[in-house]
Coordinates of C-alpha atoms and ligand atoms in Angstrom, one line a residue:
X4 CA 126.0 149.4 48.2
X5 CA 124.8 147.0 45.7
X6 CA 126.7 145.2 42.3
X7 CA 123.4 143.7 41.3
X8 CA 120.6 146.1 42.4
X9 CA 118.1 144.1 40.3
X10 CA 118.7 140.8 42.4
X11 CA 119.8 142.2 45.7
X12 CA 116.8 144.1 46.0
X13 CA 114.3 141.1 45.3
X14 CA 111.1 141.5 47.2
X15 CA 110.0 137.7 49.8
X16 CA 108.0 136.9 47.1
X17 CA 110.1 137.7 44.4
X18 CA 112.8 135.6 46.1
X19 CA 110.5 132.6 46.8
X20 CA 109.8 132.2 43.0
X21 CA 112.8 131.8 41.8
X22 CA 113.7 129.5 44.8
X23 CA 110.5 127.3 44.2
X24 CA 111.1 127.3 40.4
X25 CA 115.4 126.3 40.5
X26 CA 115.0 124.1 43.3
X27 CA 112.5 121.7 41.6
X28 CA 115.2 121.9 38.6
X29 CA 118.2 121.3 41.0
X30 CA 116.5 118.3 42.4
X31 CA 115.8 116.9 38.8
X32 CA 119.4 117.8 37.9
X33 CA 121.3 115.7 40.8
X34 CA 118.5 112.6 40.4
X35 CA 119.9 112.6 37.1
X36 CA 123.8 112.8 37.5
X37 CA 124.5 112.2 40.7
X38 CA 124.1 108.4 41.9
X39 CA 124.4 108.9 45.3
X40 CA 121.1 111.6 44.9
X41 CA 119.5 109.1 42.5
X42 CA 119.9 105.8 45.7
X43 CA 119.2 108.6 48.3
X44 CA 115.7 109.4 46.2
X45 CA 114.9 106.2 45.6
X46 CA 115.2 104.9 49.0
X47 CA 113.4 107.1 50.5
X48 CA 110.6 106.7 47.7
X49 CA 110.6 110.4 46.6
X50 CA 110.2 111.3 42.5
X51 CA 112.3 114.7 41.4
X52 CA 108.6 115.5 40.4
X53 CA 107.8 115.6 44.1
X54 CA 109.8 118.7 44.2
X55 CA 107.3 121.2 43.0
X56 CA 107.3 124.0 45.2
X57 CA 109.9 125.4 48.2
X58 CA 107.5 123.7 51.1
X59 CA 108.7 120.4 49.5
X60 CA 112.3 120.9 50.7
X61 CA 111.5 118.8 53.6
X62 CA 110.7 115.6 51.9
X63 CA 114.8 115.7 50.5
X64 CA 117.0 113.6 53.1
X65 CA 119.7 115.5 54.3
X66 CA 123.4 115.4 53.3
X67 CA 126.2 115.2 55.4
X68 CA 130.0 116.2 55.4
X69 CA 130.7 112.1 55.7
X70 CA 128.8 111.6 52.5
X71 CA 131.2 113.7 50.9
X72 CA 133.9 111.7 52.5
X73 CA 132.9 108.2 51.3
X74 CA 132.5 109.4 48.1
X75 CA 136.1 110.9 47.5
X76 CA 137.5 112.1 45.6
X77 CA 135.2 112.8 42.6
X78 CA 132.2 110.4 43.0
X79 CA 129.5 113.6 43.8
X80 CA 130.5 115.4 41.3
X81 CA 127.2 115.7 38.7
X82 CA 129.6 116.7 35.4
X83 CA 132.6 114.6 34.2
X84 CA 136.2 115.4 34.4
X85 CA 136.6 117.7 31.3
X86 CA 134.2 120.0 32.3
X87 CA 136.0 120.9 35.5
X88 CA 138.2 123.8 35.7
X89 CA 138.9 124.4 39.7
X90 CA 139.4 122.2 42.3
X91 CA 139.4 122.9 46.1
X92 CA 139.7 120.9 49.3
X93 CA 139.5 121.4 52.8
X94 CA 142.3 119.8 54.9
X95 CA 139.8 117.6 57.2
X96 CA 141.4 116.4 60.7
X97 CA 140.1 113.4 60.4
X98 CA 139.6 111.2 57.2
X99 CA 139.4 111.9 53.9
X100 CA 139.8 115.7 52.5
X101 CA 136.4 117.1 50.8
X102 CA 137.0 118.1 47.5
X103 CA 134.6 120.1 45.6
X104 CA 135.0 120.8 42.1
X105 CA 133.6 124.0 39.8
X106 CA 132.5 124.1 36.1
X107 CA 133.4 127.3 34.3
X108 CA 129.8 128.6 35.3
X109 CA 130.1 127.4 38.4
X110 CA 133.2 129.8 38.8
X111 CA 131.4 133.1 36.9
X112 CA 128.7 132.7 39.8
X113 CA 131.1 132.6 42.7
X114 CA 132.7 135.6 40.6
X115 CA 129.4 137.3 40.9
X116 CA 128.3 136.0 44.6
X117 CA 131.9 137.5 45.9
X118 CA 131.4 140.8 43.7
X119 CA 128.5 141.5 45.3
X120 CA 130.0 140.0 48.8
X121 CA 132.6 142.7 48.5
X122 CA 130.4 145.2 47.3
X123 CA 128.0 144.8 49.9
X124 CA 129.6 146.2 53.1
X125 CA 131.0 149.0 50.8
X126 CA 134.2 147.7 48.5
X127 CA 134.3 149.5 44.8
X128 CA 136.2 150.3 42.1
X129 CA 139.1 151.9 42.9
X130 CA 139.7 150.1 46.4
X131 CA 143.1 149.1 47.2
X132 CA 142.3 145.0 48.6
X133 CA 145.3 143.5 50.3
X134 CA 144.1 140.0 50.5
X135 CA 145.9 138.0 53.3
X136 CA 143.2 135.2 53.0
X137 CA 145.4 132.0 52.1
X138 CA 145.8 130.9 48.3
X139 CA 145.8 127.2 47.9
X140 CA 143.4 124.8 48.3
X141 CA 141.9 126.9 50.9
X142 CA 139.2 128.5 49.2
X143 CA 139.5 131.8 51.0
X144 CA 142.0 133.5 48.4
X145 CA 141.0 133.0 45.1
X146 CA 137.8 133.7 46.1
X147 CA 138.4 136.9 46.7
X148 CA 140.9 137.2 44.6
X149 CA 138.3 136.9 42.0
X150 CA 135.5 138.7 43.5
X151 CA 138.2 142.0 43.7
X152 CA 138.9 142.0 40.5
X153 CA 135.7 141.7 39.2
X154 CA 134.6 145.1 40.5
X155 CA 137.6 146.5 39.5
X156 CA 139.0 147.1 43.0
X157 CA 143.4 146.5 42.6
X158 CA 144.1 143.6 44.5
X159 CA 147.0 142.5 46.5
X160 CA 147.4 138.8 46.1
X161 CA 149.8 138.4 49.3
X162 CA 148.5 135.8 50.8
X163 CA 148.6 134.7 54.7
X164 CA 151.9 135.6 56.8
X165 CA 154.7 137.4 56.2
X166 CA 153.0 140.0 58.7
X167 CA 156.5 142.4 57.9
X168 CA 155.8 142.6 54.3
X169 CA 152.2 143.1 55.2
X170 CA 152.5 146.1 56.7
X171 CA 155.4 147.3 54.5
X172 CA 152.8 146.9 51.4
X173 CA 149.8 148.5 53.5
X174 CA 152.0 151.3 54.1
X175 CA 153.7 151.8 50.3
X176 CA 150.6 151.0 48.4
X177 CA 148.0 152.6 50.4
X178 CA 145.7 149.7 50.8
X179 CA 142.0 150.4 51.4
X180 CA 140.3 147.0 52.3
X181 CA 141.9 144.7 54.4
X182 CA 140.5 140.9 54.0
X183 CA 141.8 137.6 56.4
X184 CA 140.9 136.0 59.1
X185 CA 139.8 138.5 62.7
X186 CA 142.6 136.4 64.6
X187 CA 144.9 137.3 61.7
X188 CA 144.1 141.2 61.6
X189 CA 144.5 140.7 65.4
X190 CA 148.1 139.9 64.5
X191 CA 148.9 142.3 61.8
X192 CA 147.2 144.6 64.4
X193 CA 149.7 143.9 67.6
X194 CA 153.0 143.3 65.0
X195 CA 152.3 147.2 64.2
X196 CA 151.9 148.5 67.2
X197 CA 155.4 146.3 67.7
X198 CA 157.0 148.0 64.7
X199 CA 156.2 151.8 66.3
X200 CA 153.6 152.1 63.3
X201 CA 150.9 155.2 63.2
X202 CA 147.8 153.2 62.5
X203 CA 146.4 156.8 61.7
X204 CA 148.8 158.6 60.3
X205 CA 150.5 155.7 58.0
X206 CA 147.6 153.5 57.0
X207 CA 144.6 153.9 54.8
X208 CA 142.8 151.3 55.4
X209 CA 138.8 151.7 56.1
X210 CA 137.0 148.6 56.1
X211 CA 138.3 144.8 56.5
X212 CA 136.1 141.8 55.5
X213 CA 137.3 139.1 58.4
X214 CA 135.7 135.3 58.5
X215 CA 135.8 132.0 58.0
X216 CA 136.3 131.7 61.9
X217 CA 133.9 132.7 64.3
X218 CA 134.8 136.3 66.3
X219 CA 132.8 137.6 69.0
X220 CA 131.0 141.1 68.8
X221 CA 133.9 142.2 71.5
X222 CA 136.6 140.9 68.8
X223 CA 135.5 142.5 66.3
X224 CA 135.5 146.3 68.6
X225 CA 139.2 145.2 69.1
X226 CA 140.0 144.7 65.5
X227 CA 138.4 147.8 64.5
X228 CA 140.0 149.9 67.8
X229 CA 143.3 148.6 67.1
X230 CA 143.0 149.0 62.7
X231 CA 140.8 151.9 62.6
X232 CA 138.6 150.3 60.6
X233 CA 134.8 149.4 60.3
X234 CA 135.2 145.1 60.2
X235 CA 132.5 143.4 58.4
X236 CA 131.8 139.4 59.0
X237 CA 131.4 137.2 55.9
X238 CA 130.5 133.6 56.2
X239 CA 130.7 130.7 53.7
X240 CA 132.4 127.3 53.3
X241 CA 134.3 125.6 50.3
X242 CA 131.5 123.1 49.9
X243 CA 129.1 125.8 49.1
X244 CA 131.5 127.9 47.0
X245 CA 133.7 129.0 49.6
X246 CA 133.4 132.5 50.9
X247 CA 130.6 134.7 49.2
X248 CA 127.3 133.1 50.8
X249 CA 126.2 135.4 53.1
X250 CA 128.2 138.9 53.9
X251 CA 127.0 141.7 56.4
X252 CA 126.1 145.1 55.1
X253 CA 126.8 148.3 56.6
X254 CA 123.8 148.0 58.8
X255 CA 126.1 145.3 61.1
X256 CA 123.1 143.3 61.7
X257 CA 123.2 139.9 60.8
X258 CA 124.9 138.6 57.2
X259 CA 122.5 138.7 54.4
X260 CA 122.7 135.3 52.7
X261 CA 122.3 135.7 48.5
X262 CA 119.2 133.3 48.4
X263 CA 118.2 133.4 44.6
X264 CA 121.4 131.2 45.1
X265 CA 120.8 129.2 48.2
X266 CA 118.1 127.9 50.2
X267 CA 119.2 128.1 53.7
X268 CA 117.1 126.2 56.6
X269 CA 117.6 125.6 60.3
X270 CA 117.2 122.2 61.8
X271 CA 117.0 120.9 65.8
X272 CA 120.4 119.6 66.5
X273 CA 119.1 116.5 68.0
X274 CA 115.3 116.2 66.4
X275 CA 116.7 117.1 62.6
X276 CA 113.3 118.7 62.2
X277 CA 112.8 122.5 60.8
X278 CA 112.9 125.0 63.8
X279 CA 110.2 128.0 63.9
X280 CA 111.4 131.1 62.0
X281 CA 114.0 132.8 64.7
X282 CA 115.0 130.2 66.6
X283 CA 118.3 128.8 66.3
X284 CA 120.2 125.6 65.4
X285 CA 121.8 123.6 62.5
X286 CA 121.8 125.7 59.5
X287 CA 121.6 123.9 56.0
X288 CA 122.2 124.7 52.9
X289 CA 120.9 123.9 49.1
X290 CA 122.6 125.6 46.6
X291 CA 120.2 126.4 43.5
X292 CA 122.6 126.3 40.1
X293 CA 125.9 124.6 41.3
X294 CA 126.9 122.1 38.5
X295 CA 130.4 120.8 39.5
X296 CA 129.1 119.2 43.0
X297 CA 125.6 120.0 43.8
X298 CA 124.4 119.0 46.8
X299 CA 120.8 119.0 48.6
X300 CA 119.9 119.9 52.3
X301 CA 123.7 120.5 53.2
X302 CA 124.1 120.0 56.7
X303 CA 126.9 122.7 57.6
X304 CA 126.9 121.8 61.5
X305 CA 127.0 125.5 62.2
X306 CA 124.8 127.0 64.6
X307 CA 122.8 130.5 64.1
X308 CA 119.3 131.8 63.1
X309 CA 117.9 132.9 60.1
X310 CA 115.7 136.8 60.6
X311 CA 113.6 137.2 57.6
X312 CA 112.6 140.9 58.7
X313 CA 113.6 143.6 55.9
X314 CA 116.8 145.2 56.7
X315 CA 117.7 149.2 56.7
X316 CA 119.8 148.5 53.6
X317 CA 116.6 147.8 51.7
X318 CA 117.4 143.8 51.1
X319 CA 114.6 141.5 51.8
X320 CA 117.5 138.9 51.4
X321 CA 117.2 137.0 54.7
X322 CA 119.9 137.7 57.2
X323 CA 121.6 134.5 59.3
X324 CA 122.9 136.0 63.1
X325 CA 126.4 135.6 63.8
X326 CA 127.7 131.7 63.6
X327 CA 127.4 130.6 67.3
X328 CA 129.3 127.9 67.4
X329 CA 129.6 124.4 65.2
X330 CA 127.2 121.4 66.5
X331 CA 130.4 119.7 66.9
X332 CA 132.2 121.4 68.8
X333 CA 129.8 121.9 71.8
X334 CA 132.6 120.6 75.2
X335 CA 130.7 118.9 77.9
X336 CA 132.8 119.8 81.0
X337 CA 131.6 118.0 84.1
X338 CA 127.7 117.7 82.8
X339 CA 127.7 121.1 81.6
X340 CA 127.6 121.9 78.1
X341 CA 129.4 124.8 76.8
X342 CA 130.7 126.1 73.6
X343 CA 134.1 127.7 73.3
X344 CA 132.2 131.3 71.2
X345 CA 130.6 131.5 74.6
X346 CA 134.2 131.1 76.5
X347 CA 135.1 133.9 74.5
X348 CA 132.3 136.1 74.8
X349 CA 132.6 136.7 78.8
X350 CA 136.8 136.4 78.6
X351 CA 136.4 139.7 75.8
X352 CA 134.4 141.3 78.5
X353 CA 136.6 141.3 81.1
X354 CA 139.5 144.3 80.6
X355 CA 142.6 143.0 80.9
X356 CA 142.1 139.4 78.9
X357 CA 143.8 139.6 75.7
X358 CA 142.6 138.3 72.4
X359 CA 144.8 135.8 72.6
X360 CA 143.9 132.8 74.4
X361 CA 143.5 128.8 74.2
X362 CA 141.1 126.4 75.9
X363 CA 142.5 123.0 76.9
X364 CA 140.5 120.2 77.3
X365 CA 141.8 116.8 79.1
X366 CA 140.5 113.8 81.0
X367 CA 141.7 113.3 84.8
X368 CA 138.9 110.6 85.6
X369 CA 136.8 113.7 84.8
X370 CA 137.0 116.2 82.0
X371 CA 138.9 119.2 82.8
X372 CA 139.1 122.7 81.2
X373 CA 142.2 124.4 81.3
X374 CA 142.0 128.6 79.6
X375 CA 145.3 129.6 78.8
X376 CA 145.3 134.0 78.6
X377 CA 147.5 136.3 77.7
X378 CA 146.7 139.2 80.1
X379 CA 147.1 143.1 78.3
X380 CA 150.7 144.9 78.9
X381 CA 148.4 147.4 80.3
X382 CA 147.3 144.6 82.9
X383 CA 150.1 143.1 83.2
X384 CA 152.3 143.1 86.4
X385 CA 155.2 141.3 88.1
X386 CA 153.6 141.5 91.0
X387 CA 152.4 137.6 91.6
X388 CA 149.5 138.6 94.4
X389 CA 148.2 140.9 91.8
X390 CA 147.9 138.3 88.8
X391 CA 147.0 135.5 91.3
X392 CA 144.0 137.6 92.2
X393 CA 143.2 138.3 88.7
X394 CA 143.6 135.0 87.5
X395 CA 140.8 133.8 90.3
X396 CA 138.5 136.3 89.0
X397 CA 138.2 135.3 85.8
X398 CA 137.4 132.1 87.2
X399 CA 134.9 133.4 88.9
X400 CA 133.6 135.0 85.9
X401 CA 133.4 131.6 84.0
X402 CA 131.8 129.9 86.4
X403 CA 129.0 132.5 87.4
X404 CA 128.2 133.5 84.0
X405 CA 128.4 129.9 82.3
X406 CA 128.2 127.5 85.5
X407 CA 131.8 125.6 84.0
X408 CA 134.7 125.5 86.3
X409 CA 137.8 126.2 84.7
X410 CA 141.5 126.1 85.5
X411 CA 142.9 129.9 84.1
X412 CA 146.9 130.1 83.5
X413 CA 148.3 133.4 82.6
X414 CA 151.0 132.6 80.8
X415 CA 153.8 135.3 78.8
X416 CA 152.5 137.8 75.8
X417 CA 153.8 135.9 72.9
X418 CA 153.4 132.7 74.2
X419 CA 150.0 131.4 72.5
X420 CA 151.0 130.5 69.1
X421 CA 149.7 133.3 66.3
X422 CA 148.1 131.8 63.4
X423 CA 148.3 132.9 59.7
X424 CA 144.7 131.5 58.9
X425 CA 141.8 129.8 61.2
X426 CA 143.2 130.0 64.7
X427 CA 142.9 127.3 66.9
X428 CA 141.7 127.9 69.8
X429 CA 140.8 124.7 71.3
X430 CA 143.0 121.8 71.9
X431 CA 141.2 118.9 72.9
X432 CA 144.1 116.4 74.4
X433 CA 141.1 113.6 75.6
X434 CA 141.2 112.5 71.8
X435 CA 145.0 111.9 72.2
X436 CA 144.9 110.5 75.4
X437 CA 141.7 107.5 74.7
Ligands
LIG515 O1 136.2 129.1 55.6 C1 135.4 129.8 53.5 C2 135.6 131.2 53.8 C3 136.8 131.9 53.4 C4 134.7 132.0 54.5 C5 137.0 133.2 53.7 C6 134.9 133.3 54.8 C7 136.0 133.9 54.4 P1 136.0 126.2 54.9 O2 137.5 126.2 55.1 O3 135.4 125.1 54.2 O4 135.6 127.5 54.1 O5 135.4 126.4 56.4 C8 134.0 126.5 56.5 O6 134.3 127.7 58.6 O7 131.4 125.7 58.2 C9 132.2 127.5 59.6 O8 132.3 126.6 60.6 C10 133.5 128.4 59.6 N1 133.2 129.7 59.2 C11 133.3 130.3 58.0 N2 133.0 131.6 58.0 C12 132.7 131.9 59.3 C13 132.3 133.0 60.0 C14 135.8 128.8 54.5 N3 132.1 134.2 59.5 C15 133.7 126.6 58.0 N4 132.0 132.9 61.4 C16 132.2 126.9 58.2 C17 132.1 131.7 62.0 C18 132.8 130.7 60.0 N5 132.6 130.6 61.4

């Protein structure tokens, strides 16, 4: 379904002009107001004039979450003060927050970006959209808060936790869309089969729209088994908006980022350099009218690939494949290189491992890699041979699909902490320990 047929259905070429044409204007916009653009330009010799077409991307230096950091609180920003209406932040372990902040245009577009991010998998008027994304600083809520209401869907403003209420609300008001993180609908998911709720018969809820974290294609069977539901990714980060930059359509086939709005490009996590069309690394993104905080060549550290094939739904919009992992989060475990997304991906596969799980890093001389796992009730069993057996086959598993040897500890259902938002699934104790 589309909210904006007449943009949504843009032809490559169609798309490419506008980019061309709003990217040479973005470029002149930040050399203008922003001085860390106008030093970054001029040290590296470049002219917003240079910035004629979309080939001429390159020649922009990269920005980088740090940048943002030394420049806190409002020193990106391109407009004063007065002309700000929202700000956001994200937490940040380390350091400084980021804050971004949004004119009162910026905030129509990211009304429009999410109306059509909701739209898109197959929201509408009428829909009943229980949002459990968090309200705060967290841009997750009023994002879609916003985005709801603009299509005229009823939305519930609830928020993250309270899991009771939830499903008490689900039940009563007949919610149709379910929106929060997968390892939250995970949750809401096992505290109903808890309660002795009829997923069928009591709840109406067809579709959820589940990100800001990564989930595995196996995850997101689980959520839809355990809801009922079809689950639909959406990507997008609070420097860029927040959600609403890329969403999947019903196709399930990649998430079709809104480029009259952003230029997304992949780079070589070590060279920086573009990567050929397909191939996967960094992914970057410039944003094409953001005034509050625009920002060039955005270097997300994310990892996926960009397939500019036409999609059955008819977009031409280009469609980026599920995030893989973060560049920065890649564990080097004894010389080999892994990323927890690939962890999960064989642990989902094997019946028996719940979605609930944890990897531990620590440093005994060497680096080692703990996996904590809740095992199923239906594979669970007080017999100790039994789990002992099954706890050596999953590390079999690891280590002949992924080459990592890893210690596995069952340990009780209940016992890995739920979250309410992003979960956190890796704890890395070698930063504590240094
Ligand atoms: O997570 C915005 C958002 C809210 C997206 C609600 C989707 C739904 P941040 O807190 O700034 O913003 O975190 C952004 O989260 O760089 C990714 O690493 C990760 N992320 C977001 N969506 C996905 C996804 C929001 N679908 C960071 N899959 C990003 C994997 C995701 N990772």
């Amino acid at each position: 379904m589309y909210w904006n047929k007449d943009v949504e259905l843009f032809s490559r070429k169609e798309i490419e002009e506008i980019q061309s044409k709003r990217l040479s204007d973005m470029a002149k916009y930040c050399y203008d107001n922003v001085p860390f653009y106008n030093n970054s330009f001029k040290r590296s010799g470049l002219k917003p004039n240079d910035i004629k077409s979309l080939d001429d991307i390159v020649k922009i230096p990269l920005t980088l979450k740090d940048n943002l950091r030394e420049n806190y609180p409002f020193k990106m920003f391109a407009k004063p003060l007065e002309e700000i209406v929202r700000l956001h932040a994200s937490s940040g372990t380390s350091g400084s927050p980021t804050v971004v902040g949004y004119t009162r245009n910026d905030i129509e577009t990211w009304t429009e970006l999410m109306a059509r991010t909701i739209t898109c998998p197959g929201g509408h008027k009428g829909d009943i959209l229980q949002n459990a994304y968090g309200y705060g600083l967290f841009t997750g809520g009023l994002g879609f808060h916003y985005g709801a209401e603009r299509i005229g869907a009823a939305v519930i403003p609830i928020s993250g936790g309270n899991t009771g209420l939830q499903l008490k609300l689900m039940k009563d008001f007949g919610s149709t869309i379910l929106t929060c993180t997968p390892s939250y609908s995970l949750f809401v998911a096992e505290f109903a089969k808890q309660e002795g709720i009829n997923i069928e018969k009591e709840i109406k809820l067809r579709m959820g729209i589940f990100g800001a974290e990564p989930a595995s294609e196996t995850l997101r069977s689980k959520i839809e088994e355990s809801l009922n539901i079809d689950a639909y990714d959406i990507y997008g980060l609070s420097e860029i908006y927040g959600p609403g930059v890329s969403v999947e359509c019903p196709e399930k086939n990649g998430l079709h980022i809104w480029e009259d709005q952003f230029i997304p490009e992949i780079i070589d996590k070590e060279t920086k350099e573009p990567v050929s069309p397909g191939e996967k690394g960094v992914l970057l993104f410039t944003p094409l009218t953001k005034e509050g905080i625009p920002l060039l060549r955005y270097v997300t550290n994310d990892i996926t690939s960009l397939n500019y094939y036409k999609c059955g739904c008819g977009r031409e919009m280009v469609r980026m494949s599920k995030v893989m992992g973060r560049a920065d989060d890649m564990l080097i475990v004894r010389g080999v290189n892994v990323y927890p997304s690939q962890i999960e991906h064989v642990l989902m596969g094997i019946p028996g491992v719940s979605e609930n799980y944890q990897i531990v890093v620590d440093r005994d001389i060497l680096d080692t890699l703990t996996v904590k796992i809740e095992v199923t009730p239906e594979r669970f069993s007080d017999k100790i041979r039994d789990l002992v057996e099954f706890q050596r086959m999953v590390e079999d598993e690891l280590f002949e699909t992924l080459r990592v040897k890893a210690k596995i500890e069952l340990v009780a259902p209940g016992e890995i902490p739920r979250s309410m938002g992003k979960a956190k699934r890796v704890i890395d104790l070698r930063k504590e320990n240094i």
